[in-house]
Every structure is written in structure tokens, then in C-alpha cells.
Amino acid sequence: MRQATHKLSIKTSTRGLKEITADVADWLSGQSMKTGLLTLFCRHTSASLLIQENADPNVRADLEAYFAHIAPEAPGRYAHEDEGPDDMPSHLRTALTQTHLSIPVISGKMALGTWQGIYLFEHRARPHTREIVLHLIGD
Amino acid sequence: MRQATHKLSIKTSTRGLKEITADVADWLSGQSMKTGLLTLFCRHTSASLLIQENADPNVRADLEAYFAHIAPEAPGRYAHEDEGPDDMPSHLRTALTQTHLSIPVISGKMALGTWQGIYLFEHRARPHTREIVLHLIGD
Amino acid sequence: MRQATHKLSIKTSTRGLKEITADVADWLSGQSMKTGLLTLFCRHTSASLLIQENADPNVRADLEAYFAHIAPEAPGRYAHEDEGPDDMPSHLRTALTQTHLSIPVISGKMALGTWQGIYLFEHRARPHTREIVLHLIGD
């Protein structure tokens, strides 16, 4: 049994879902781990992680519109507005989605379903560099 | 330290919460693992996982009604409607709940609280067979 | 490779986010684990876990107000009201947040971002003692 860790840096340009499945799979394939558990951890409170369908791009657009609707920018509604109107909604959208994901590794690959992709969900309007820590344990 | 994996197939008949605690516990008890970490991973984007109260069935009914309300079917609202009006709401309800769960194993059993049950949350109207990957590590 | 488990007991006085980062870090530092995976599991269905910003206390207040708004107390709306008007909303708020968190451990410390704190989110109005199971694996 052994472990490996890695820091993935992802540049985002604005709000929205950015697929990172290939970045994660690339690192994993270099680890020669046959069976194990892979954990992704997002080191931010205004960006989050999500596993969603990666076939029809409309799903991504609908998801983004939905979270904009359910946790809206609303100047004056939130006490925390230090960094602008997209500040507090970013924390809310993070709270409603995931900060970490754990995915079993079988036969050297993530056990994702046919239509599942891993997404970094950027909630801020301006560009950011996001750090995702990867942890792998297995053999 | 050792690992074990398993694929659980769960048949659903329509939308709703289906308890799978016993299915998971049955597999776990066959592994003779005293201490460890059990991870469940749902290989779908229109069904999800949830730990909830398994005492009063009204909790389940209220949860189902709530998610129908907060992420409603609304023909015309979503761009992604390929598979009907329950298609996009299924993705939204999945995004708001869990694709994976990790539960510590202590003294050979999942460390669930007294009232906690594990549920597969089917979001599609028609019957499906859902695959849940189980991963166990420990000794 | 080795494992350790622990039960953390947290007393809450009423609804709201209570930071438990130091409680978790204290236990972790006694384990002399350099690299690993730490999992927190909340053994309740009316309290949950959340990683959020721990700098500006307004974030906490805004989060609490948001969940009160999105999953409101509404006497008569829910079938499950056995323990009062805060009963079912507690289950809904738990469903929308996390029952478990997994955090990589690197150089002996949780790989949290600069502004990330771990919170127990109490959803009931009256005081409770909440049990959080900690599981650590690594070396």
C-alpha cells in the first residue's frame, strides 16, 4: 500500500464550469496505481468541485444559470460584500456543491460513469488560479 | 492494510429515495474489515446519494417534495431537455446532493448514527439500473 | 501505513455555524501522521459539516440567513414535524450540505486553504451534543 499527493493549478477566466477530468487522469496514469482511492480537495471557498455530465454542453449552461438563480447576486442583501457583488454568492454556491470528491480507482482508472466528468466550478467573475490537492492511496 | 471493491447494482422504479443501507452492510460484513474507510461512488449524473433519517417515512416524502420544488421540472426553462422534462432537473438535484459518500468503519461496522440510513436518490421518472462502486480500505 | 480513529463531541447551543478546525487539528497533531487522508463523519441528520471562509464573521451570518431562506421553517408545509417547526428544515439543510468531509494531510497538517475553516452546522434551535467520527489513514 502506498500514497501519492499532487497540487493541480487551474487557471480560470471567469464564472463557470471548467472540465478538469483530463488533468486528473493524466496525473493518475503516471502513478501506476491499480486499485485505490483518489481524493480531490479544492483549497478555496469561492470555487468548488462537481461531477456532472460532460456530453451535452447545454447541461453546463443550465447548471450555471441555475446556481445564478438559486444563489443570486443581490447588492444590499448580504452583509459580506468586501470583494464585490459576486463575493457572497460565491460562498453560497460553494456551500451547495463540493469542496472535495473521492473517486475509487479500479484497473488503474477512475471509476467514473460513461457520462461523468469532473468540473472545477469557478464562482468569481475575475480570473483566478485555483489549487486542487490530489491524494491517492492504494496499490 | 488491504482493499476491496465491489459493484452494487440497484434497480429503481421511479423518482425517490431508496434505502440501500442493508445492501452496503451485507457486502461490508463479508469483508472482515475491523477498521477502515468505506466509500460509495454513484456512476450517474441523474441519480445521487444521501444519508438521511430512516425512522419516519415522512422525512423521505418531504425531502422528495422539497427537491421537486427547489429544482423543478419546467418545460422550456432548460436548454437541455433531450430526454424529457425530468432530464435537467435530475442533473440539478444530483448537483445539490452527493455523488460519493465516505463512512468510517469501526469494529467492523459503518459508524452511522442511530437514525442514519444510506439512500440512493433516483431523479428520473422511468426505471433505471444504477451502479454504485464500493471501495473499502483498512485492516 | 496505519490508521487512527477518534470521536469528537461538540456541544452546540442553538442553530448556526460553529468552527471546529482547532479541535480537529489538535487531534491530528497528536497522531504524528506525515501524509494521509483525514475523514470527518457527522453522525446526525439534523446537523452537518461545511468548509467555509473563517476570516469575516459576516460570511457565517450570511450563510445562516441563506439556509434559513432556502429551506425555511414553515409550519404546515412539511409532513414531518414531530419535534417542532425546526425539525424538517434541519433535514433539508443537512441534505444540501455535507455529512462527511475528506481532507488530505500533507507535512502533518490538513491541506486547507488560507481562508478555509471546518464548521459544524447545527440546524436545531435547542442545545445538542454532536458526535463527529474522525478517521485517519496514512503514514
Short mmCIF file of C-alpha atoms in Angstrom, two decimals:
data_model
loop_
_atom_site.label_atom_id
_atom_site.label_comp_id
_atom_site.label_asym_id
_atom_site.label_seq_id
_atom_site.Cartn_x
_atom_site.Cartn_y
_atom_site.Cartn_z
CA MET A 1 0.00 0.00 0.00
CA ARG A 2 1.34 3.46 -0.87
CA GLN A 3 0.30 7.09 -1.26
CA ALA A 4 0.94 9.96 -3.62
CA THR A 5 -0.06 13.62 -3.50
CA HIS A 6 -0.04 16.40 -6.05
CA LYS A 7 -1.07 20.03 -6.41
CA LEU A 8 -3.03 20.86 -9.52
CA SER A 9 -3.11 24.55 -10.54
CA ILE A 10 -6.08 25.53 -12.67
CA LYS A 11 -6.43 28.95 -14.26
CA THR A 12 -9.99 30.24 -14.65
CA SER A 13 -11.05 33.24 -16.71
CA THR A 14 -14.50 33.88 -15.22
CA ARG A 15 -17.52 32.14 -13.64
CA GLY A 16 -18.47 28.71 -14.85
CA LEU A 17 -17.75 25.01 -15.02
CA LYS A 18 -14.31 24.05 -16.33
CA GLU A 19 -13.69 20.37 -17.00
CA ILE A 20 -10.55 19.01 -15.34
CA THR A 21 -11.06 15.25 -15.92
CA ALA A 22 -8.07 15.00 -18.27
CA ASP A 23 -5.76 16.89 -15.87
CA VAL A 24 -6.64 14.46 -13.08
CA ALA A 25 -6.47 11.37 -15.30
CA ASP A 26 -3.07 12.43 -16.64
CA TRP A 27 -1.58 12.62 -13.16
CA LEU A 28 -3.24 9.36 -12.12
CA SER A 29 -1.90 7.44 -15.12
CA GLY A 30 1.63 8.38 -14.08
CA GLN A 31 1.17 6.81 -10.63
CA SER A 32 0.84 3.17 -11.77
CA MET A 33 -1.77 2.58 -9.07
CA LYS A 34 -4.03 -0.35 -9.89
CA THR A 35 -6.62 -0.14 -7.11
CA GLY A 36 -7.13 2.76 -4.76
CA LEU A 37 -9.00 5.86 -3.68
CA LEU A 38 -8.40 9.24 -5.30
CA THR A 39 -9.43 12.39 -3.41
CA LEU A 40 -9.61 15.91 -4.86
CA PHE A 41 -9.64 18.81 -2.44
CA CYS A 42 -10.32 22.42 -3.53
CA ARG A 43 -8.41 24.91 -1.34
CA HIS A 44 -10.89 27.75 -1.84
CA THR A 45 -14.26 28.96 -0.55
CA SER A 46 -15.35 30.73 -3.73
CA ALA A 47 -14.75 27.84 -6.15
CA SER A 48 -15.90 24.24 -5.81
CA LEU A 49 -15.94 20.79 -7.39
CA LEU A 50 -18.72 18.93 -9.17
CA ILE A 51 -19.15 15.70 -11.08
CA GLN A 52 -21.58 16.22 -13.94
CA GLU A 53 -22.49 15.16 -17.44
CA ASN A 54 -19.80 16.02 -19.98
CA ALA A 55 -21.68 15.14 -23.16
CA ASP A 56 -24.13 17.98 -23.92
CA PRO A 57 -22.62 21.45 -23.20
CA ASN A 58 -26.17 22.67 -22.51
CA VAL A 59 -26.04 20.85 -19.16
CA ARG A 60 -23.17 23.10 -18.13
CA ALA A 61 -25.01 26.22 -19.24
CA ASP A 62 -28.19 25.15 -17.42
CA LEU A 63 -26.24 24.38 -14.24
CA GLU A 64 -24.55 27.79 -14.31
CA ALA A 65 -27.90 29.55 -14.86
CA TYR A 66 -29.48 27.53 -12.07
CA PHE A 67 -26.86 28.43 -9.45
CA ALA A 68 -27.02 32.07 -10.54
CA HIS A 69 -30.76 31.88 -9.89
CA ILE A 70 -30.72 29.95 -6.61
CA ALA A 71 -27.85 31.91 -5.02
CA PRO A 72 -28.10 35.24 -6.83
CA GLU A 73 -26.00 38.34 -6.81
CA ALA A 74 -28.15 40.81 -4.90
CA PRO A 75 -26.37 44.02 -3.86
CA GLY A 76 -27.54 45.01 -0.37
CA ARG A 77 -28.85 41.58 0.61
CA TYR A 78 -25.61 40.19 2.02
CA ALA A 79 -23.54 41.65 4.87
CA HIS A 80 -20.32 40.28 3.31
CA GLU A 81 -19.62 42.26 0.14
CA ASP A 82 -15.94 43.10 0.64
CA GLU A 83 -14.90 41.97 -2.79
CA GLY A 84 -17.98 42.95 -4.75
CA PRO A 85 -21.42 41.57 -5.58
CA ASP A 86 -20.06 38.16 -6.64
CA ASP A 87 -18.33 37.62 -3.28
CA MET A 88 -21.06 36.17 -1.04
CA PRO A 89 -22.91 34.30 -3.83
CA SER A 90 -19.58 32.52 -4.44
CA HIS A 91 -19.54 31.24 -0.86
CA LEU A 92 -23.19 30.14 -1.11
CA ARG A 93 -22.64 28.26 -4.38
CA THR A 94 -19.58 26.59 -2.84
CA ALA A 95 -21.65 25.54 0.19
CA LEU A 96 -24.27 23.97 -2.10
CA THR A 97 -21.73 21.97 -4.12
CA GLN A 98 -18.50 20.16 -3.15
CA THR A 99 -15.12 21.11 -1.73
CA HIS A 100 -13.84 17.54 -2.06
CA LEU A 101 -14.53 14.47 -4.18
CA SER A 102 -13.40 10.89 -3.60
CA ILE A 103 -13.36 8.53 -6.55
CA PRO A 104 -12.42 4.82 -6.44
CA VAL A 105 -9.63 3.73 -8.79
CA ILE A 106 -10.14 0.33 -10.45
CA SER A 107 -7.79 -1.23 -13.02
CA GLY A 108 -5.71 1.94 -12.93
CA LYS A 109 -8.57 4.28 -13.84
CA MET A 110 -11.12 6.42 -12.04
CA ALA A 111 -14.40 4.52 -11.77
CA LEU A 112 -16.35 7.35 -13.42
CA GLY A 113 -19.56 6.52 -15.29
CA THR A 114 -19.73 6.89 -19.07
CA TRP A 115 -21.10 10.45 -18.93
CA GLN A 116 -19.36 11.72 -15.83
CA GLY A 117 -16.78 14.49 -15.97
CA ILE A 118 -15.01 16.28 -13.11
CA TYR A 119 -15.50 20.04 -13.05
CA LEU A 120 -13.95 22.95 -11.24
CA PHE A 121 -16.81 25.37 -10.61
CA GLU A 122 -15.40 28.91 -10.60
CA HIS A 123 -17.81 31.30 -8.86
CA ARG A 124 -15.86 34.56 -9.15
CA ALA A 125 -16.21 36.90 -12.14
CA ARG A 126 -12.50 37.72 -12.42
CA PRO A 127 -9.69 35.29 -13.38
CA HIS A 128 -8.18 33.18 -10.61
CA THR A 129 -5.58 30.45 -10.21
CA ARG A 130 -7.15 27.63 -8.20
CA GLU A 131 -5.27 24.96 -6.29
CA ILE A 132 -6.65 21.46 -6.09
CA VAL A 133 -4.82 18.96 -3.91
CA LEU A 134 -4.91 15.36 -5.14
CA HIS A 135 -4.38 12.46 -2.75
CA LEU A 136 -4.11 8.86 -3.86
CA ILE A 137 -3.88 5.77 -1.68
CA GLY A 138 -3.84 2.16 -2.83
CA ASP A 139 -1.60 -0.34 -4.51
CA MET B 1 -3.69 -2.89 5.31
CA ARG B 2 -5.81 -4.12 2.42
CA GLN B 3 -8.51 -3.03 -0.04
CA ALA B 4 -11.67 -4.42 -1.52
CA THR B 5 -14.00 -3.13 -4.23
CA HIS B 6 -17.48 -4.10 -5.36
CA LYS B 7 -20.15 -3.00 -7.81
CA LEU B 8 -23.63 -2.72 -6.39
CA SER B 9 -26.50 -2.75 -8.91
CA ILE B 10 -29.70 -1.12 -7.70
CA LYS B 11 -32.94 -1.22 -9.67
CA THR B 12 -35.20 1.81 -9.31
CA SER B 13 -38.80 2.06 -10.46
CA THR B 14 -39.26 5.83 -10.45
CA ARG B 15 -38.13 9.04 -8.69
CA GLY B 16 -37.46 8.92 -4.99
CA LEU B 17 -35.23 7.84 -2.13
CA LYS B 18 -34.48 4.14 -1.95
CA GLU B 19 -32.69 2.89 1.16
CA ILE B 20 -29.57 0.82 0.42
CA THR B 21 -28.08 0.60 3.93
CA ALA B 22 -28.64 -3.17 4.16
CA ASP B 23 -27.10 -3.83 0.70
CA VAL B 24 -23.96 -1.96 1.73
CA ALA B 25 -23.81 -3.52 5.22
CA ASP B 26 -24.22 -7.02 3.76
CA TRP B 27 -21.21 -6.60 1.50
CA LEU B 28 -19.17 -4.98 4.28
CA SER B 29 -19.86 -7.79 6.74
CA GLY B 30 -18.37 -10.28 4.26
CA GLN B 31 -15.06 -8.35 4.16
CA SER B 32 -13.98 -8.99 7.77
CA MET B 33 -12.54 -5.49 7.94
CA LYS B 34 -12.32 -4.23 11.50
CA THR B 35 -11.24 -0.61 10.99
CA GLY B 36 -11.30 1.28 7.73
CA LEU B 37 -12.89 3.75 5.35
CA LEU B 38 -15.80 2.79 3.10
CA THR B 39 -16.52 4.94 0.03
CA LEU B 40 -19.65 4.74 -2.13
CA PHE B 41 -19.48 6.25 -5.61
CA CYS B 42 -22.56 6.68 -7.83
CA ARG B 43 -21.66 6.34 -11.52
CA HIS B 44 -24.52 8.56 -12.77
CA THR B 45 -25.41 12.23 -13.16
CA SER B 46 -29.17 11.81 -12.78
CA ALA B 47 -29.14 9.83 -9.53
CA SER B 48 -27.28 10.60 -6.32
CA LEU B 49 -26.52 9.53 -2.76
CA LEU B 50 -27.78 10.89 0.54
CA ILE B 51 -27.53 10.00 4.21
CA GLN B 52 -30.82 10.79 5.92
CA GLU B 53 -33.17 9.79 8.71
CA ASN B 54 -34.58 6.30 8.20
CA ALA B 55 -37.14 6.31 11.03
CA ASP B 56 -40.17 8.37 9.90
CA PRO B 57 -41.07 7.77 6.20
CA ASN B 58 -42.48 11.33 6.14
CA VAL B 59 -38.90 12.63 6.08
CA ARG B 60 -38.39 10.87 2.77
CA ALA B 61 -41.63 12.25 1.34
CA ASP B 62 -40.78 15.79 2.49
CA LEU B 63 -37.27 15.53 1.00
CA GLU B 64 -38.65 14.39 -2.34
CA ALA B 65 -41.22 17.22 -2.37
CA TYR B 66 -38.55 19.73 -1.42
CA PHE B 67 -36.18 18.81 -4.25
CA ALA B 68 -39.12 18.80 -6.69
CA HIS B 69 -39.82 22.35 -5.53
CA ILE B 70 -36.28 23.71 -5.44
CA ALA B 71 -35.18 22.16 -8.78
CA PRO B 72 -38.49 21.85 -10.61
CA GLU B 73 -39.50 20.36 -13.88
CA ALA B 74 -40.22 23.40 -16.03
CA PRO B 75 -40.61 22.69 -19.76
CA GLY B 76 -38.97 25.48 -21.72
CA ARG B 77 -36.76 26.76 -18.91
CA TYR B 78 -33.79 24.48 -19.55
CA ALA B 79 -31.76 24.21 -22.77
CA HIS B 80 -31.02 20.53 -22.06
CA GLU B 81 -34.26 18.58 -22.49
CA ASP B 82 -33.06 15.71 -24.69
CA GLU B 83 -34.63 13.03 -22.58
CA GLY B 84 -37.73 14.86 -21.41
CA PRO B 85 -38.78 17.31 -18.70
CA ASP B 86 -37.18 15.26 -15.90
CA ASP B 87 -33.75 15.34 -17.58
CA MET B 88 -32.21 18.64 -16.47
CA PRO B 89 -33.90 18.70 -13.02
CA SER B 90 -32.19 15.33 -12.44
CA HIS B 91 -28.79 16.90 -13.02
CA LEU B 92 -29.62 19.83 -10.74
CA ARG B 93 -30.82 17.57 -7.91
CA THR B 94 -27.65 15.49 -8.32
CA ALA B 95 -25.52 18.65 -8.10
CA LEU B 96 -27.26 19.66 -4.85
CA THR B 97 -26.76 16.27 -3.18
CA GLN B 98 -23.88 13.73 -3.26
CA THR B 99 -22.16 11.60 -5.88
CA HIS B 100 -19.96 9.94 -3.25
CA LEU B 101 -20.06 9.19 0.46
CA SER B 102 -17.20 8.13 2.73
CA ILE B 103 -18.07 6.42 6.01
CA PRO B 104 -15.57 5.27 8.65
CA VAL B 105 -15.73 1.61 9.64
CA ILE B 106 -15.23 0.88 13.35
CA SER B 107 -15.46 -2.57 14.97
CA GLY B 108 -16.46 -4.00 11.60
CA LYS B 109 -19.46 -1.71 11.09
CA MET B 110 -20.20 1.59 9.42
CA ALA B 111 -20.08 4.38 12.01
CA LEU B 112 -23.60 5.58 11.13
CA GLY B 113 -25.65 7.36 13.78
CA THR B 114 -28.76 5.73 15.23
CA TRP B 115 -31.15 7.35 12.75
CA GLN B 116 -28.91 7.48 9.69
CA GLY B 117 -29.68 5.45 6.59
CA ILE B 118 -27.93 5.48 3.19
CA TYR B 119 -30.18 6.32 0.26
CA LEU B 120 -29.93 6.15 -3.49
CA PHE B 121 -31.81 9.21 -4.76
CA GLU B 122 -33.30 8.36 -8.16
CA HIS B 123 -34.19 11.53 -10.07
CA ARG B 124 -35.56 10.04 -13.29
CA ALA B 125 -39.24 9.12 -13.73
CA ARG B 126 -38.62 5.86 -15.57
CA PRO B 127 -37.00 2.69 -14.12
CA HIS B 128 -33.20 2.50 -14.18
CA THR B 129 -30.45 0.16 -13.03
CA ARG B 130 -27.91 2.19 -11.09
CA GLU B 131 -24.30 1.22 -10.43
CA ILE B 132 -22.67 2.15 -7.16
CA VAL B 133 -18.98 1.37 -6.76
CA LEU B 134 -17.91 0.45 -3.21
CA HIS B 135 -14.31 0.87 -2.11
CA LEU B 136 -13.01 -0.28 1.25
CA ILE B 137 -9.56 0.26 2.71
CA GLY B 138 -8.37 -0.71 6.18
CA ASP B 139 -7.44 -3.72 8.23
CA MET C 1 0.63 2.58 6.58
CA ARG C 2 -1.58 2.90 9.64
CA GLN C 3 -4.97 4.16 10.79
CA ALA C 4 -6.40 6.05 13.75
CA THR C 5 -9.99 6.90 14.72
CA HIS C 6 -11.50 9.27 17.25
CA LYS C 7 -14.89 10.52 18.38
CA LEU C 8 -15.18 14.27 18.73
CA SER C 9 -18.07 15.52 20.91
CA ILE C 10 -19.21 19.05 20.14
CA LYS C 11 -21.76 20.91 22.26
CA THR C 12 -23.99 23.36 20.40
CA SER C 13 -26.25 25.96 21.99
CA THR C 14 -28.53 26.76 19.05
CA ARG C 15 -28.62 26.98 15.23
CA GLY C 16 -25.55 28.15 13.41
CA LEU C 17 -22.02 27.50 12.21
CA LYS C 18 -19.52 26.55 14.91
CA GLU C 19 -15.87 26.36 13.90
CA ILE C 20 -14.17 23.08 14.84
CA THR C 21 -10.90 23.45 12.90
CA ALA C 22 -8.80 23.66 16.08
CA ASP C 23 -10.47 20.58 17.64
CA VAL C 24 -9.67 18.55 14.54
CA ALA C 25 -6.13 19.96 14.18
CA ASP C 26 -5.38 19.23 17.84
CA TRP C 27 -6.26 15.56 17.48
CA LEU C 28 -4.38 15.31 14.18
CA SER C 29 -1.19 16.80 15.60
CA GLY C 30 -1.12 14.04 18.23
CA GLN C 31 -1.14 11.33 15.56
CA SER C 32 2.31 12.07 14.07
CA MET C 33 0.96 11.27 10.61
CA LYS C 34 3.00 12.93 7.88
CA THR C 35 0.94 12.13 4.78
CA GLY C 36 -2.59 10.79 4.72
CA LEU C 37 -6.31 11.29 4.35
CA LEU C 38 -8.47 12.61 7.17
CA THR C 39 -12.22 11.99 7.05
CA LEU C 40 -14.84 13.63 9.28
CA PHE C 41 -18.23 11.96 9.57
CA CYS C 42 -21.20 13.62 11.31
CA ARG C 43 -23.46 11.01 12.94
CA HIS C 44 -26.64 13.11 12.69
CA THR C 45 -29.32 14.07 10.18
CA SER C 46 -30.12 17.49 11.67
CA ALA C 47 -26.56 18.82 11.82
CA SER C 48 -23.94 18.83 9.06
CA LEU C 49 -20.40 19.80 8.07
CA LEU C 50 -19.14 22.62 5.90
CA ILE C 51 -15.81 24.10 4.88
CA GLN C 52 -16.11 27.87 4.59
CA GLU C 53 -14.29 31.15 4.99
CA ASN C 54 -13.20 31.77 8.57
CA ALA C 55 -11.98 35.35 8.17
CA ASP C 56 -15.04 37.64 8.08
CA PRO C 57 -17.79 36.59 10.56
CA ASN C 58 -20.34 38.15 8.18
CA VAL C 59 -19.86 35.14 5.88
CA ARG C 60 -21.18 32.92 8.64
CA ALA C 61 -24.15 35.17 9.29
CA ASP C 62 -24.97 35.38 5.57
CA LEU C 63 -24.73 31.58 5.21
CA GLU C 64 -27.07 31.03 8.15
CA ALA C 65 -29.59 33.56 6.75
CA TYR C 66 -29.36 31.95 3.32
CA PHE C 67 -30.14 28.44 4.53
CA ALA C 68 -32.98 29.79 6.67
CA HIS C 69 -34.35 31.35 3.49
CA ILE C 70 -33.81 28.44 1.09
CA ALA C 71 -35.06 25.72 3.48
CA PRO C 72 -37.40 27.69 5.70
CA GLU C 73 -39.37 26.82 8.79
CA ALA C 74 -42.96 26.72 7.51
CA PRO C 75 -45.47 25.19 9.92
CA GLY C 76 -47.96 23.10 7.96
CA ARG C 77 -45.79 22.69 4.86
CA TYR C 78 -43.94 19.55 5.98
CA ALA C 79 -45.47 16.19 6.94
CA HIS C 80 -42.62 15.53 9.38
CA GLU C 81 -42.98 17.93 12.31
CA ASP C 82 -42.58 15.52 15.24
CA GLU C 83 -40.05 17.64 17.05
CA GLY C 84 -41.28 21.10 16.10
CA PRO C 85 -41.01 23.56 13.21
CA ASP C 86 -37.19 23.31 13.08
CA ASP C 87 -37.29 19.51 12.57
CA MET C 88 -37.78 19.07 8.82
CA PRO C 89 -35.83 22.20 7.79
CA SER C 90 -32.91 20.64 9.69
CA HIS C 91 -33.04 17.56 7.48
CA LEU C 92 -33.26 19.70 4.32
CA ARG C 93 -30.29 21.88 5.31
CA THR C 94 -28.32 18.72 6.10
CA ALA C 95 -29.20 17.29 2.67
CA LEU C 96 -27.94 20.48 0.98
CA THR C 97 -24.61 20.50 2.82
CA GLN C 98 -22.24 17.69 3.93
CA THR C 99 -22.38 14.71 6.28
CA HIS C 100 -18.72 13.90 5.64
CA LEU C 101 -15.55 15.70 4.60
CA SER C 102 -12.25 14.22 3.46
CA ILE C 103 -9.14 16.37 3.68
CA PRO C 104 -5.63 15.36 2.54
CA VAL C 105 -2.89 15.60 5.15
CA ILE C 106 0.46 16.90 3.89
CA SER C 107 3.56 17.52 6.06
CA GLY C 108 1.49 16.61 9.11
CA LYS C 109 -1.22 19.20 8.50
CA MET C 110 -4.60 19.37 6.82
CA ALA C 111 -4.19 20.81 3.32
CA LEU C 112 -6.76 23.57 3.99
CA GLY C 113 -6.51 26.82 2.04
CA THR C 114 -5.57 30.05 3.81
CA TRP C 115 -9.19 31.09 4.43
CA GLN C 116 -10.77 27.68 4.94
CA GLY C 117 -12.22 26.64 8.28
CA ILE C 118 -14.16 23.48 9.17
CA TYR C 119 -17.62 24.10 10.59
CA LEU C 120 -20.24 22.05 12.35
CA PHE C 121 -23.57 23.40 11.10
CA GLU C 122 -26.15 22.95 13.86
CA HIS C 123 -29.67 23.13 12.43
CA ARG C 124 -31.74 22.61 15.60
CA ALA C 125 -32.83 25.51 17.83
CA ARG C 126 -32.15 23.74 21.14
CA PRO C 127 -28.71 22.69 22.50
CA HIS C 128 -27.32 19.35 21.35
CA THR C 129 -24.19 17.27 21.79
CA ARG C 130 -22.99 16.20 18.33
CA GLU C 131 -20.69 13.30 17.57
CA ILE C 132 -18.19 13.55 14.75
CA VAL C 133 -16.15 10.46 13.91
CA LEU C 134 -12.61 11.15 12.70
CA HIS C 135 -10.76 8.60 10.58
CA LEU C 136 -7.14 8.99 9.55
CA ILE C 137 -5.15 6.74 7.23
CA GLY C 138 -1.60 7.29 6.03
CA ASP C 139 1.96 7.15 7.24
#
